């Protein structure tokens, strides 16, 4: 199902890239396709934590957070997932996660946090815009190469058994020069060592004239 959803989004992107503005729009597209086919995931436990610093008379928060506490199921695919239990900490989020049944959720001041043990699959999307060539720049923290490599490394830290994908979209063919082969080769080696499936979704080169 994940393969099919990614394939369909890739086809739509190549046909009409203007419909996708960033990584979140790509992730949401795949998520919606997954959720239309898969049943929701059952929720075993929800923990709601709040530490409001509001001043003065305010409504009882429990009137709102009770909706979280009563959650029995959620869409099986979710965007922007993470939490303190993840190996890369609570500040980093994965673009898309697919969950098993019986998951646990913590809602900390309105932010949903998950446990990596409940993951079945995780996907990082990279939308490389208006960059003509990928270029091999492993030591440049601001390079697109480094961005992709960081996503692969983050996925590689997830527990064994999680299906890990990194999908790179671009409105240019980033790999059309022979000199870009080093970048692709090194990223693919990194992905293989991290047990990550790396895929490039790139337009075919267009003839000039």
PDB file of N, CA and C in Angstrom, residues 142-201:
ATOM      1  N   UNK A 142      24.760  23.292   4.571  1.00  0.00           N
ATOM      2  CA  UNK A 142      23.652  23.952   3.883  1.00  0.00           C
ATOM      3  C   UNK A 142      23.361  23.342   2.514  1.00  0.00           C
ATOM      4  N   UNK A 143      24.103  22.318   2.137  1.00  0.00           N
ATOM      5  CA  UNK A 143      23.907  21.723   0.813  1.00  0.00           C
ATOM      6  C   UNK A 143      22.707  20.784   0.812  1.00  0.00           C
ATOM      7  N   UNK A 144      22.092  20.620  -0.349  1.00  0.00           N
ATOM      8  CA  UNK A 144      20.976  19.691  -0.486  1.00  0.00           C
ATOM      9  C   UNK A 144      21.451  18.252  -0.300  1.00  0.00           C
ATOM     10  N   UNK A 145      22.684  17.991  -0.684  1.00  0.00           N
ATOM     11  CA  UNK A 145      23.248  16.666  -0.439  1.00  0.00           C
ATOM     12  C   UNK A 145      23.209  16.358   1.056  1.00  0.00           C
ATOM     13  N   UNK A 146      23.635  17.322   1.879  1.00  0.00           N
ATOM     14  CA  UNK A 146      23.665  17.122   3.325  1.00  0.00           C
ATOM     15  C   UNK A 146      22.255  16.945   3.888  1.00  0.00           C
ATOM     16  N   UNK A 147      21.288  17.694   3.340  1.00  0.00           N
ATOM     17  CA  UNK A 147      19.896  17.562   3.780  1.00  0.00           C
ATOM     18  C   UNK A 147      19.393  16.145   3.563  1.00  0.00           C
ATOM     19  N   UNK A 148      19.661  15.599   2.381  1.00  0.00           N
ATOM     20  CA  UNK A 148      19.208  14.243   2.062  1.00  0.00           C
ATOM     21  C   UNK A 148      19.927  13.225   2.936  1.00  0.00           C
ATOM     22  N   UNK A 149      21.243  13.393   3.090  1.00  0.00           N
ATOM     23  CA  UNK A 149      22.018  12.465   3.912  1.00  0.00           C
ATOM     24  C   UNK A 149      21.531  12.477   5.363  1.00  0.00           C
ATOM     25  N   UNK A 150      21.201  13.649   5.884  1.00  0.00           N
ATOM     26  CA  UNK A 150      20.706  13.748   7.262  1.00  0.00           C
ATOM     27  C   UNK A 150      19.382  13.007   7.431  1.00  0.00           C
ATOM     28  N   UNK A 151      18.508  13.109   6.426  1.00  0.00           N
ATOM     29  CA  UNK A 151      17.238  12.374   6.481  1.00  0.00           C
ATOM     30  C   UNK A 151      17.480  10.869   6.510  1.00  0.00           C
ATOM     31  N   UNK A 152      18.425  10.408   5.699  1.00  0.00           N
ATOM     32  CA  UNK A 152      18.734   8.976   5.654  1.00  0.00           C
ATOM     33  C   UNK A 152      19.273   8.503   7.003  1.00  0.00           C
ATOM     34  N   UNK A 153      20.190   9.286   7.571  1.00  0.00           N
ATOM     35  CA  UNK A 153      20.768   8.919   8.874  1.00  0.00           C
ATOM     36  C   UNK A 153      19.690   8.877   9.948  1.00  0.00           C
ATOM     37  N   UNK A 154      18.781   9.849   9.931  1.00  0.00           N
ATOM     38  CA  UNK A 154      17.704   9.885  10.920  1.00  0.00           C
ATOM     39  C   UNK A 154      16.823   8.637  10.804  1.00  0.00           C
ATOM     40  N   UNK A 155      16.478   8.265   9.593  1.00  0.00           N
ATOM     41  CA  UNK A 155      15.670   7.063   9.389  1.00  0.00           C
ATOM     42  C   UNK A 155      16.413   5.819   9.869  1.00  0.00           C
ATOM     43  N   UNK A 156      17.719   5.800   9.649  1.00  0.00           N
ATOM     44  CA  UNK A 156      18.512   4.639  10.041  1.00  0.00           C
ATOM     45  C   UNK A 156      18.577   4.414  11.533  1.00  0.00           C
ATOM     46  N   UNK A 157      18.218   5.413  12.320  1.00  0.00           N
ATOM     47  CA  UNK A 157      18.232   5.278  13.780  1.00  0.00           C
ATOM     48  C   UNK A 157      16.963   4.633  14.328  1.00  0.00           C
ATOM     49  N   UNK A 158      15.970   4.441  13.490  1.00  0.00           N
ATOM     50  CA  UNK A 158      14.710   3.855  13.948  1.00  0.00           C
ATOM     51  C   UNK A 158      14.890   2.381  14.281  1.00  0.00           C
ATOM     52  N   UNK A 159      13.976   1.811  15.071  1.00  0.00           N
ATOM     53  CA  UNK A 159      14.110   0.401  15.463  1.00  0.00           C
ATOM     54  C   UNK A 159      14.112  -0.543  14.264  1.00  0.00           C
ATOM     55  N   UNK A 160      14.765  -1.680  14.425  1.00  0.00           N
ATOM     56  CA  UNK A 160      14.758  -2.709  13.394  1.00  0.00           C
ATOM     57  C   UNK A 160      13.315  -3.136  13.108  1.00  0.00           C
ATOM     58  N   UNK A 161      13.055  -3.452  11.867  1.00  0.00           N
ATOM     59  CA  UNK A 161      11.716  -3.890  11.498  1.00  0.00           C
ATOM     60  C   UNK A 161      10.842  -2.799  10.937  1.00  0.00           C
ATOM     61  N   UNK A 162      11.248  -1.530  11.105  1.00  0.00           N
ATOM     62  CA  UNK A 162      10.483  -0.419  10.538  1.00  0.00           C
ATOM     63  C   UNK A 162      10.872  -0.250   9.066  1.00  0.00           C
ATOM     64  N   UNK A 163       9.884  -0.211   8.189  1.00  0.00           N
ATOM     65  CA  UNK A 163      10.104   0.022   6.768  1.00  0.00           C
ATOM     66  C   UNK A 163      10.483   1.491   6.588  1.00  0.00           C
ATOM     67  N   UNK A 164      11.691   1.761   6.101  1.00  0.00           N
ATOM     68  CA  UNK A 164      12.226   3.127   6.062  1.00  0.00           C
ATOM     69  C   UNK A 164      12.406   3.576   4.612  1.00  0.00           C
ATOM     70  N   UNK A 165      11.845   4.736   4.289  1.00  0.00           N
ATOM     71  CA  UNK A 165      11.926   5.259   2.922  1.00  0.00           C
ATOM     72  C   UNK A 165      12.393   6.716   2.947  1.00  0.00           C
ATOM     73  N   UNK A 166      13.204   7.071   1.978  1.00  0.00           N
ATOM     74  CA  UNK A 166      13.566   8.459   1.724  1.00  0.00           C
ATOM     75  C   UNK A 166      13.288   8.717   0.247  1.00  0.00           C
ATOM     76  N   UNK A 167      12.389   9.654  -0.029  1.00  0.00           N
ATOM     77  CA  UNK A 167      11.980   9.928  -1.407  1.00  0.00           C
ATOM     78  C   UNK A 167      12.341  11.374  -1.738  1.00  0.00           C
ATOM     79  N   UNK A 168      13.168  11.558  -2.748  1.00  0.00           N
ATOM     80  CA  UNK A 168      13.655  12.878  -3.144  1.00  0.00           C
ATOM     81  C   UNK A 168      12.930  13.317  -4.416  1.00  0.00           C
ATOM     82  N   UNK A 169      12.185  14.410  -4.315  1.00  0.00           N
ATOM     83  CA  UNK A 169      11.487  14.999  -5.457  1.00  0.00           C
ATOM     84  C   UNK A 169      12.239  16.255  -5.895  1.00  0.00           C
ATOM     85  N   UNK A 170      12.198  16.542  -7.184  1.00  0.00           N
ATOM     86  CA  UNK A 170      12.789  17.789  -7.664  1.00  0.00           C
ATOM     87  C   UNK A 170      12.131  18.217  -8.961  1.00  0.00           C
ATOM     88  N   UNK A 171      12.108  19.520  -9.204  1.00  0.00           N
ATOM     89  CA  UNK A 171      11.575  20.028 -10.467  1.00  0.00           C
ATOM     90  C   UNK A 171      12.668  20.103 -11.538  1.00  0.00           C
ATOM     91  N   UNK A 172      13.890  19.672 -11.193  1.00  0.00           N
ATOM     92  CA  UNK A 172      14.983  19.500 -12.152  1.00  0.00           C
ATOM     93  C   UNK A 172      15.514  18.070 -12.037  1.00  0.00           C
ATOM     94  N   UNK A 173      16.149  17.594 -13.115  1.00  0.00           N
ATOM     95  CA  UNK A 173      16.856  16.322 -13.028  1.00  0.00           C
ATOM     96  C   UNK A 173      18.201  16.588 -12.369  1.00  0.00           C
ATOM     97  N   UNK A 174      18.295  16.306 -11.081  1.00  0.00           N
ATOM     98  CA  UNK A 174      19.488  16.639 -10.308  1.00  0.00           C
ATOM     99  C   UNK A 174      20.708  15.818 -10.696  1.00  0.00           C
ATOM    100  N   UNK A 175      20.494  14.705 -11.388  1.00  0.00           N
ATOM    101  CA  UNK A 175      21.574  13.742 -11.614  1.00  0.00           C
ATOM    102  C   UNK A 175      21.958  13.643 -13.084  1.00  0.00           C
ATOM    103  N   UNK A 176      21.692  14.689 -13.868  1.00  0.00           N
ATOM    104  CA  UNK A 176      21.905  14.567 -15.306  1.00  0.00           C
ATOM    105  C   UNK A 176      23.358  14.773 -15.738  1.00  0.00           C
ATOM    106  N   UNK A 177      24.220  15.270 -14.848  1.00  0.00           N
ATOM    107  CA  UNK A 177      25.637  15.408 -15.187  1.00  0.00           C
ATOM    108  C   UNK A 177      26.413  14.185 -14.707  1.00  0.00           C
ATOM    109  N   UNK A 178      27.441  13.829 -15.446  1.00  0.00           N
ATOM    110  CA  UNK A 178      28.278  12.710 -15.025  1.00  0.00           C
ATOM    111  C   UNK A 178      28.919  12.971 -13.665  1.00  0.00           C
ATOM    112  N   UNK A 179      29.237  14.239 -13.390  1.00  0.00           N
ATOM    113  CA  UNK A 179      29.901  14.581 -12.130  1.00  0.00           C
ATOM    114  C   UNK A 179      28.986  14.430 -10.915  1.00  0.00           C
ATOM    115  N   UNK A 180      27.680  14.285 -11.157  1.00  0.00           N
ATOM    116  CA  UNK A 180      26.753  14.082 -10.041  1.00  0.00           C
ATOM    117  C   UNK A 180      26.662  12.617  -9.618  1.00  0.00           C
ATOM    118  N   UNK A 181      27.352  11.751 -10.349  1.00  0.00           N
ATOM    119  CA  UNK A 181      27.283  10.323 -10.031  1.00  0.00           C
ATOM    120  C   UNK A 181      27.891  10.032  -8.661  1.00  0.00           C
ATOM    121  N   UNK A 182      28.906  10.822  -8.255  1.00  0.00           N
ATOM    122  CA  UNK A 182      29.499  10.616  -6.927  1.00  0.00           C
ATOM    123  C   UNK A 182      28.475  10.865  -5.826  1.00  0.00           C
ATOM    124  N   UNK A 183      27.686  11.921  -5.996  1.00  0.00           N
ATOM    125  CA  UNK A 183      26.666  12.245  -4.994  1.00  0.00           C
ATOM    126  C   UNK A 183      25.645  11.122  -4.892  1.00  0.00           C
ATOM    127  N   UNK A 184      25.155  10.674  -6.033  1.00  0.00           N
ATOM    128  CA  UNK A 184      24.157   9.602  -6.016  1.00  0.00           C
ATOM    129  C   UNK A 184      24.739   8.322  -5.433  1.00  0.00           C
ATOM    130  N   UNK A 185      25.931   7.955  -5.853  1.00  0.00           N
ATOM    131  CA  UNK A 185      26.543   6.720  -5.362  1.00  0.00           C
ATOM    132  C   UNK A 185      26.732   6.751  -3.848  1.00  0.00           C
ATOM    133  N   UNK A 186      27.212   7.875  -3.330  1.00  0.00           N
ATOM    134  CA  UNK A 186      27.447   7.960  -1.891  1.00  0.00           C
ATOM    135  C   UNK A 186      26.147   7.960  -1.096  1.00  0.00           C
ATOM    136  N   UNK A 187      25.109   8.608  -1.621  1.00  0.00           N
ATOM    137  CA  UNK A 187      23.815   8.585  -0.938  1.00  0.00           C
ATOM    138  C   UNK A 187      23.221   7.186  -0.949  1.00  0.00           C
ATOM    139  N   UNK A 188      23.376   6.490  -2.052  1.00  0.00           N
ATOM    140  CA  UNK A 188      22.830   5.129  -2.120  1.00  0.00           C
ATOM    141  C   UNK A 188      23.598   4.182  -1.192  1.00  0.00           C
ATOM    142  N   UNK A 189      24.881   4.380  -1.068  1.00  0.00           N
ATOM    143  CA  UNK A 189      25.662   3.570  -0.126  1.00  0.00           C
ATOM    144  C   UNK A 189      25.243   3.866   1.312  1.00  0.00           C
ATOM    145  N   UNK A 190      25.047   5.134   1.613  1.00  0.00           N
ATOM    146  CA  UNK A 190      24.589   5.512   2.947  1.00  0.00           C
ATOM    147  C   UNK A 190      23.221   4.908   3.237  1.00  0.00           C
ATOM    148  N   UNK A 191      22.333   4.953   2.245  1.00  0.00           N
ATOM    149  CA  UNK A 191      20.992   4.394   2.423  1.00  0.00           C
ATOM    150  C   UNK A 191      21.049   2.884   2.638  1.00  0.00           C
ATOM    151  N   UNK A 192      21.883   2.217   1.881  1.00  0.00           N
ATOM    152  CA  UNK A 192      22.009   0.757   2.041  1.00  0.00           C
ATOM    153  C   UNK A 192      22.537   0.413   3.426  1.00  0.00           C
ATOM    154  N   UNK A 193      23.530   1.141   3.892  1.00  0.00           N
ATOM    155  CA  UNK A 193      24.093   0.883   5.214  1.00  0.00           C
ATOM    156  C   UNK A 193      23.106   1.215   6.335  1.00  0.00           C
ATOM    157  N   UNK A 194      22.167   2.116   6.050  1.00  0.00           N
ATOM    158  CA  UNK A 194      21.169   2.521   7.046  1.00  0.00           C
ATOM    159  C   UNK A 194      19.859   1.750   6.902  1.00  0.00           C
ATOM    160  N   UNK A 195      19.826   0.790   5.975  1.00  0.00           N
ATOM    161  CA  UNK A 195      18.610   0.005   5.716  1.00  0.00           C
ATOM    162  C   UNK A 195      17.449   0.917   5.324  1.00  0.00           C
ATOM    163  N   UNK A 196      17.735   1.851   4.423  1.00  0.00           N
ATOM    164  CA  UNK A 196      16.743   2.816   3.946  1.00  0.00           C
ATOM    165  C   UNK A 196      16.579   2.654   2.434  1.00  0.00           C
ATOM    166  N   UNK A 197      15.342   2.629   1.988  1.00  0.00           N
ATOM    167  CA  UNK A 197      15.060   2.587   0.552  1.00  0.00           C
ATOM    168  C   UNK A 197      15.077   4.019   0.027  1.00  0.00           C
ATOM    169  N   UNK A 198      16.056   4.357  -0.825  1.00  0.00           N
ATOM    170  CA  UNK A 198      16.204   5.709  -1.371  1.00  0.00           C
ATOM    171  C   UNK A 198      15.665   5.742  -2.796  1.00  0.00           C
ATOM    172  N   UNK A 199      14.823   6.737  -3.061  1.00  0.00           N
ATOM    173  CA  UNK A 199      14.226   6.875  -4.395  1.00  0.00           C
ATOM    174  C   UNK A 199      14.288   8.332  -4.840  1.00  0.00           C
ATOM    175  N   UNK A 200      14.610   8.546  -6.103  1.00  0.00           N
ATOM    176  CA  UNK A 200      14.578   9.870  -6.706  1.00  0.00           C
ATOM    177  C   UNK A 200      13.399   9.963  -7.667  1.00  0.00           C
ATOM    178  N   UNK A 201      12.603  11.019  -7.533  1.00  0.00           N
ATOM    179  CA  UNK A 201      11.500  11.298  -8.459  1.00  0.00           C
ATOM    180  C   UNK A 201      11.875  12.567  -9.206  1.00  0.00           C
TER     181      UNK A 201
END
